Tab-separated table of C-alpha atoms in Angstrom:
chain	number	residue	atom	x	y	z
K	1466	MET	CA	-2.635	15.331	17.404
K	1467	THR	CA	0.851	16.936	16.436
K	1468	ILE	CA	1.633	14.347	13.479
K	1469	PRO	CA	-0.704	14.746	10.117
K	1470	ILE	CA	-2.789	11.923	9.270
K	1471	PHE	CA	-0.838	11.688	6.063
K	1472	SER	CA	1.460	13.687	3.868
K	1473	PHE	CA	0.196	14.871	0.499
K	1474	ALA	CA	1.906	16.425	-2.529
K	1475	ALA	CA	-0.255	16.711	-5.441
K	1476	GLY	CA	0.750	16.151	-9.186
K	1477	ASN	CA	-0.637	16.767	-12.465
K	1478	ALA	CA	-0.373	13.858	-14.078
K	1479	PRO	CA	-3.431	11.461	-14.063
K	1480	VAL	CA	-1.960	9.112	-11.537
K	1481	LEU	CA	-2.138	9.157	-7.948
K	1482	VAL	CA	-0.011	7.045	-5.556
K	1483	THR	CA	-1.059	5.875	-2.177
K	1484	ILE	CA	1.331	4.571	0.593
K	1485	PRO	CA	-0.873	3.518	3.212
K	1486	HIS	CA	1.739	1.320	5.345
K	1487	ALA	CA	4.950	3.196	5.448
K	1488	GLY	CA	3.936	5.182	8.594
K	1489	THR	CA	5.535	4.404	12.055
K	1490	ALA	CA	3.635	6.812	14.289
K	1491	LEU	CA	1.549	5.769	16.978
K	1492	ALA	CA	-1.716	6.928	18.369
K	1493	PRO	CA	-1.370	8.731	22.222
K	1494	GLY	CA	-0.888	6.041	24.808
K	1495	MET	CA	-0.504	2.924	22.408
K	1496	VAL	CA	3.577	2.187	23.346
K	1497	SER	CA	2.893	1.358	26.921
K	1498	ARG	CA	0.534	-1.393	25.778
K	1499	MET	CA	2.401	-2.738	23.215
K	1500	THR	CA	4.626	-5.761	23.450
K	1501	GLU	CA	8.483	-5.753	22.829
K	1502	LEU	CA	7.796	-6.846	19.299
K	1503	GLY	CA	4.696	-4.809	18.564
K	1504	VAL	CA	6.549	-1.647	19.432
K	1505	THR	CA	9.163	-2.240	16.548
K	1506	LEU	CA	6.572	-2.384	13.966
K	1507	PRO	CA	7.706	-5.312	12.010
K	1508	ASP	CA	4.977	-5.338	9.126
K	1509	THR	CA	5.746	-1.766	8.165
K	1510	ASP	CA	6.201	-1.123	4.174
K	1511	TRP	CA	9.969	0.476	4.836
K	1512	TYR	CA	11.395	3.032	2.550
K	1513	MET	CA	8.891	3.614	0.203
K	1514	GLU	CA	9.456	7.227	-0.459
K	1515	LYS	CA	12.680	6.056	-1.833
K	1516	LEU	CA	11.161	3.539	-4.253
K	1517	TYR	CA	8.727	6.091	-5.462
K	1518	SER	CA	11.068	9.051	-5.518
K	1519	SER	CA	10.352	9.062	-9.384
K	1520	CYS	CA	6.886	10.425	-8.810
K	1521	VAL	CA	8.498	13.955	-8.740
K	1522	ASP	CA	9.815	13.543	-12.014
K	1523	LEU	CA	6.749	12.278	-13.152
K	1524	ASP	CA	4.465	15.055	-11.847
K	1525	ILE	CA	2.372	12.222	-9.950
K	1526	GLY	CA	0.700	12.892	-6.675
K	1527	MET	CA	1.395	10.889	-3.676
K	1528	ILE	CA	-0.649	10.523	-0.663
K	1529	ARG	CA	1.574	8.692	2.340
K	1530	ALA	CA	0.066	7.470	5.516
K	1531	ASN	CA	2.154	9.013	8.532
K	1532	TYR	CA	0.637	6.618	11.127
K	1533	SER	CA	1.332	3.095	11.448
K	1534	ARG	CA	-1.029	0.089	10.337
K	1535	TYR	CA	-1.265	-1.110	13.658
K	1536	VAL	CA	-3.139	2.165	14.667
K	1537	VAL	CA	-5.476	1.231	11.739
K	1538	ASP	CA	-4.993	-0.577	8.297
K	1539	LEU	CA	-5.935	2.028	5.561
K	1540	ASN	CA	-6.100	-0.761	2.972
K	1541	ARG	CA	-9.128	-2.443	5.016
K	1542	GLY	CA	-12.640	-1.296	4.658
K	1543	ALA	CA	-14.455	0.485	7.490
K	1544	ASP	CA	-16.274	-2.757	7.748
K	1545	ASP	CA	-13.244	-4.910	8.535
K	1546	ALA	CA	-14.796	-7.214	5.799
K	1547	THR	CA	-12.652	-10.306	4.971
K	1548	LEU	CA	-10.505	-9.681	1.707
K	1549	TYR	CA	-9.132	-13.239	0.893
K	1550	PRO	CA	-11.475	-15.985	2.448
K	1551	GLY	CA	-9.718	-19.183	4.123
K	1552	ARG	CA	-6.661	-16.872	5.025
K	1553	PRO	CA	-5.779	-15.303	8.247
K	1554	LYS	CA	-7.449	-12.015	8.538
K	1555	THR	CA	-5.028	-9.082	9.575
K	1556	GLY	CA	-7.534	-6.708	10.604
K	1557	LEU	CA	-8.645	-3.009	10.112
K	1558	VAL	CA	-7.446	-2.750	14.096
K	1559	PRO	CA	-4.768	-5.587	14.084
K	1560	ASP	CA	-3.853	-7.170	17.331
K	1561	LEU	CA	-1.626	-9.707	15.827
K	1562	THR	CA	1.986	-9.354	13.552
K	1563	PHE	CA	1.787	-11.033	10.209
K	1564	ASP	CA	3.684	-14.112	11.709
K	1565	GLY	CA	0.600	-14.146	14.669
K	1566	THR	CA	2.516	-12.585	17.544
K	1567	ALA	CA	0.844	-10.488	19.959
K	1568	ILE	CA	1.172	-6.671	19.306
K	1569	TYR	CA	-0.394	-5.823	22.402
K	1570	ASN	CA	0.353	-6.607	26.278
K	1571	GLU	CA	-2.540	-9.189	27.429
K	1572	GLY	CA	-5.677	-7.578	27.901
K	1573	HIS	CA	-4.631	-4.215	26.374
K	1574	ALA	CA	-5.735	-4.594	23.096
K	1575	PRO	CA	-8.373	-2.053	21.482
K	1576	ASP	CA	-12.083	-2.603	21.893
K	1577	GLU	CA	-14.533	-1.664	19.783
K	1578	GLU	CA	-15.038	1.938	20.715
K	1579	GLU	CA	-11.672	2.651	20.693
K	1580	ILE	CA	-11.780	0.636	17.191
K	1581	ALA	CA	-14.566	2.970	16.029
K	1582	GLU	CA	-12.524	6.328	17.299
K	1583	ARG	CA	-9.415	5.199	15.249
K	1584	ARG	CA	-11.419	4.902	12.219
K	1585	ARG	CA	-13.074	8.472	12.751
K	1586	LEU	CA	-9.674	9.745	13.391
K	1587	TYR	CA	-7.230	7.862	10.875
K	1588	TRP	CA	-9.046	6.021	8.817
K	1589	GLN	CA	-11.591	8.808	7.626
K	1590	PRO	CA	-9.762	11.263	6.581
K	1591	TYR	CA	-7.442	9.548	4.947
K	1592	HIS	CA	-9.912	8.030	2.359
K	1593	ASP	CA	-11.435	11.320	2.067
K	1594	ALA	CA	-8.666	12.949	0.636
K	1595	VAL	CA	-8.039	9.958	-1.759
K	1596	GLN	CA	-11.388	10.327	-3.087
K	1597	GLU	CA	-11.014	14.209	-3.586
K	1598	GLU	CA	-7.705	14.015	-5.212
K	1599	LEU	CA	-9.203	11.179	-7.830
K	1600	ASP	CA	-11.986	13.519	-8.234
K	1601	ARG	CA	-9.806	15.874	-9.184
K	1602	LEU	CA	-7.767	13.978	-11.521
K	1603	LYS	CA	-10.754	12.626	-13.156
K	1604	LYS	CA	-12.454	15.940	-13.691
K	1605	ARG	CA	-9.152	17.171	-15.218
K	1606	TRP	CA	-8.265	14.391	-17.642
K	1607	GLY	CA	-11.384	12.451	-17.749
K	1608	TRP	CA	-10.025	9.379	-16.237
K	1609	ALA	CA	-7.700	8.824	-13.242
K	1610	ILE	CA	-5.422	5.901	-11.856
K	1611	LEU	CA	-4.767	5.266	-8.471
K	1612	TRP	CA	-1.453	3.168	-7.919
K	1613	ASP	CA	-1.120	1.485	-4.449
K	1614	GLY	CA	2.140	0.945	-3.356
K	1615	HIS	CA	3.177	-1.702	-0.784
K	1616	SER	CA	5.954	-4.283	0.398
K	1617	ILE	CA	6.001	-7.231	2.480
K	1618	LYS	CA	8.475	-9.900	3.901
K	1619	THR	CA	9.277	-12.324	1.466
K	1620	GLU	CA	8.383	-15.466	3.417
K	1621	VAL	CA	5.594	-15.019	5.859
K	1622	PRO	CA	4.159	-18.342	6.199
K	1623	ARG	CA	0.907	-17.372	8.252
K	1624	LEU	CA	-0.456	-15.569	5.382
K	1625	PHE	CA	1.058	-17.526	2.032
K	1626	GLU	CA	2.905	-20.786	1.169
K	1627	GLY	CA	6.693	-20.338	-0.041
K	1628	MET	CA	8.348	-17.310	-1.403
K	1629	LEU	CA	6.454	-14.525	-2.663
K	1630	PRO	CA	7.536	-13.650	-6.377
K	1631	ASP	CA	9.367	-10.295	-6.382
K	1632	LEU	CA	6.515	-7.856	-8.080
K	1633	ASN	CA	2.758	-8.654	-7.412
K	1634	PHE	CA	0.599	-6.664	-9.528
K	1635	GLY	CA	-3.137	-6.976	-8.255
K	1636	THR	CA	-6.175	-5.773	-10.227
K	1637	ASN	CA	-8.943	-7.658	-8.136
K	1638	ASP	CA	-8.964	-10.518	-10.881
K	1639	GLY	CA	-9.202	-7.885	-13.624
K	1640	VAL	CA	-11.926	-5.728	-12.374
K	1641	SER	CA	-10.043	-2.626	-11.009
K	1642	CYS	CA	-8.604	-1.429	-14.138
K	1643	ALA	CA	-8.526	-1.959	-18.039
K	1644	GLY	CA	-6.665	-4.798	-19.212
K	1645	THR	CA	-4.732	-2.439	-21.957
K	1646	LEU	CA	-3.616	-0.270	-18.730
K	1647	ILE	CA	-2.301	-3.243	-16.714
K	1648	LYS	CA	-0.873	-5.252	-20.152
K	1649	SER	CA	1.097	-1.767	-20.479
K	1650	VAL	CA	2.554	-1.795	-17.220
K	1651	MET	CA	3.567	-5.280	-17.055
K	1652	ASP	CA	5.284	-4.787	-20.503
K	1653	VAL	CA	7.933	-2.563	-20.014
K	1654	PRO	CA	11.316	-3.794	-21.077
K	1655	GLU	CA	12.726	-2.744	-17.842
K	1656	LEU	CA	11.089	-5.758	-15.945
K	1657	GLY	CA	12.761	-8.024	-18.541
K	1658	ASN	CA	14.612	-11.219	-16.247
K	1659	SER	CA	15.104	-8.761	-13.276
K	1660	TYR	CA	12.132	-9.670	-11.455
K	1661	SER	CA	9.569	-12.351	-10.871
K	1662	THR	CA	6.046	-11.338	-11.341
K	1663	ILE	CA	2.498	-12.223	-11.131
K	1664	LEU	CA	-0.367	-10.699	-11.966
K	1665	ASN	CA	-3.381	-11.475	-9.420
K	1666	GLY	CA	-1.700	-14.057	-7.444
K	1667	ARG	CA	-1.757	-14.007	-3.792
K	1668	PHE	CA	-2.278	-10.603	-3.566
K	1669	LYS	CA	-5.238	-9.169	-5.881
K	1670	GLY	CA	-5.439	-6.043	-4.156
K	1671	GLY	CA	-7.005	-4.697	-0.644
K	1672	TYR	CA	-9.577	-2.364	0.011
K	1673	THR	CA	-8.212	0.560	-1.891
K	1674	THR	CA	-7.668	-1.503	-4.966
K	1675	ARG	CA	-11.459	-2.861	-4.809
K	1676	HIS	CA	-13.190	0.272	-3.467
K	1677	TYR	CA	-11.667	2.740	-5.857
K	1678	GLY	CA	-10.982	0.824	-9.284
K	1679	GLN	CA	-14.240	1.293	-11.028
K	1680	PRO	CA	-13.091	1.817	-14.741
K	1681	GLN	CA	-16.607	1.926	-15.997
K	1682	ASN	CA	-16.731	5.282	-13.900
K	1683	GLY	CA	-13.304	6.247	-15.113
K	1684	ILE	CA	-11.333	5.368	-12.215
K	1685	HIS	CA	-8.454	2.567	-12.609
K	1686	ALA	CA	-6.679	0.640	-9.588
K	1687	ILE	CA	-3.421	-1.226	-9.718
K	1688	GLN	CA	-1.880	-2.621	-6.229
K	1689	LEU	CA	1.616	-3.583	-6.328
K	1690	GLU	CA	3.205	-5.426	-3.612
K	1691	LYS	CA	6.665	-5.591	-3.258
K	1692	ALA	CA	8.757	-8.626	-1.999
K	1693	GLN	CA	11.217	-7.096	0.492
K	1694	CYS	CA	14.099	-8.752	-0.651
K	1695	VAL	CA	14.179	-6.571	-3.684
K	1696	TYR	CA	15.503	-3.819	-1.975
K	1697	LEU	CA	16.750	-4.764	1.753
K	1698	ALA	CA	19.807	-5.935	2.751
K	1699	SER	CA	17.701	-7.860	5.645
K	1700	GLU	CA	14.211	-8.509	6.366
K	1701	ASP	CA	14.983	-8.518	9.894
K	1702	ALA	CA	15.456	-5.692	12.278
K	1703	PRO	CA	16.486	-3.016	12.085
K	1704	TRP	CA	15.659	-3.508	8.000
K	1705	PRO	CA	18.831	-2.233	6.614
K	1706	ILE	CA	18.219	-0.720	3.126
K	1707	ASP	CA	20.439	-2.026	0.081
K	1708	GLU	CA	21.424	0.911	-2.069
K	1709	ALA	CA	21.947	-1.047	-4.711
K	1710	LYS	CA	19.260	-2.741	-4.893
K	1711	THR	CA	17.057	0.387	-3.997
K	1712	LYS	CA	18.351	2.181	-7.041
K	1713	LYS	CA	17.239	-0.543	-9.862
K	1714	ILE	CA	13.896	-1.142	-8.367
K	1715	ARG	CA	13.349	2.548	-7.795
K	1716	GLU	CA	14.238	2.785	-11.768
K	1717	THR	CA	11.982	0.309	-12.530
K	1718	ILE	CA	9.377	1.713	-10.543
K	1719	GLY	CA	9.464	5.077	-12.459
K	1720	ALA	CA	9.382	2.590	-15.590
K	1721	LEU	CA	6.231	1.224	-14.672
K	1722	LEU	CA	4.778	4.640	-13.368
K	1723	ARG	CA	5.706	6.410	-16.969
K	1724	GLN	CA	3.524	3.935	-18.423
K	1725	ALA	CA	0.673	4.603	-16.531
K	1726	VAL	CA	1.183	8.169	-17.156
K	1727	LEU	CA	1.327	7.590	-20.777
K	1728	TRP	CA	-1.704	5.301	-20.820
K	1729	ARG	CA	-4.900	6.524	-22.695
K	1730	PRO	CA	-8.540	4.858	-22.464
K	1731	GLU	CA	-9.600	3.372	-25.584
K	1732	GLY	CA	-12.248	5.470	-27.514
């Protein structure tokens, strides 16, 4: 394996940003098995490093996956449990794109043995690193905040109805973080009238938010799912970026993260 599973930059603030779906590397032998659409990786969270560049100035650590979610989805549990009952399941090792198109040529989707191997090689090291860093931050501060960063096409009829709000905050219906934390984040003036927002709407947080978010144990977790219309010039291949939009949302994300850094638990 020549490409590291993830890239990690440590920070000293009590916040860790995780970026599980920005990777584009593929496991050995995958390309020859994939469909013409599959190899374009349409469900990638594009340009996330640009959106979260404020982490450097805020001294926030970041773990960014380097492999595609088509290798293994790091925001799904190892048991591949259903996150949203009644909705199409995208899977730990998906064989369909978000719009329902095959990722693999017929007869070439991974079997259970391959899925288990990908879980061992790619999923486990990433989550071991996340846990280790959260433990370090909690030891230093007494608490830690995990911020799970995502983006998705604004309209995906197979997964949700209509157009997605611009910024979709998820706290597992209030279970994964203190109410004062998410309130302070969503009250930042920079949100203003610039973006439509929702809390615990269609996206309440995936495995990462639900698993690590244990405020009773000093770990708080927030997921932010951004509609890609807020920073892309086009949401179709080759997914060109809009620099003016990107600058604006980057500054907004910086303001949100700054509130997370400044927040302190009650008592």
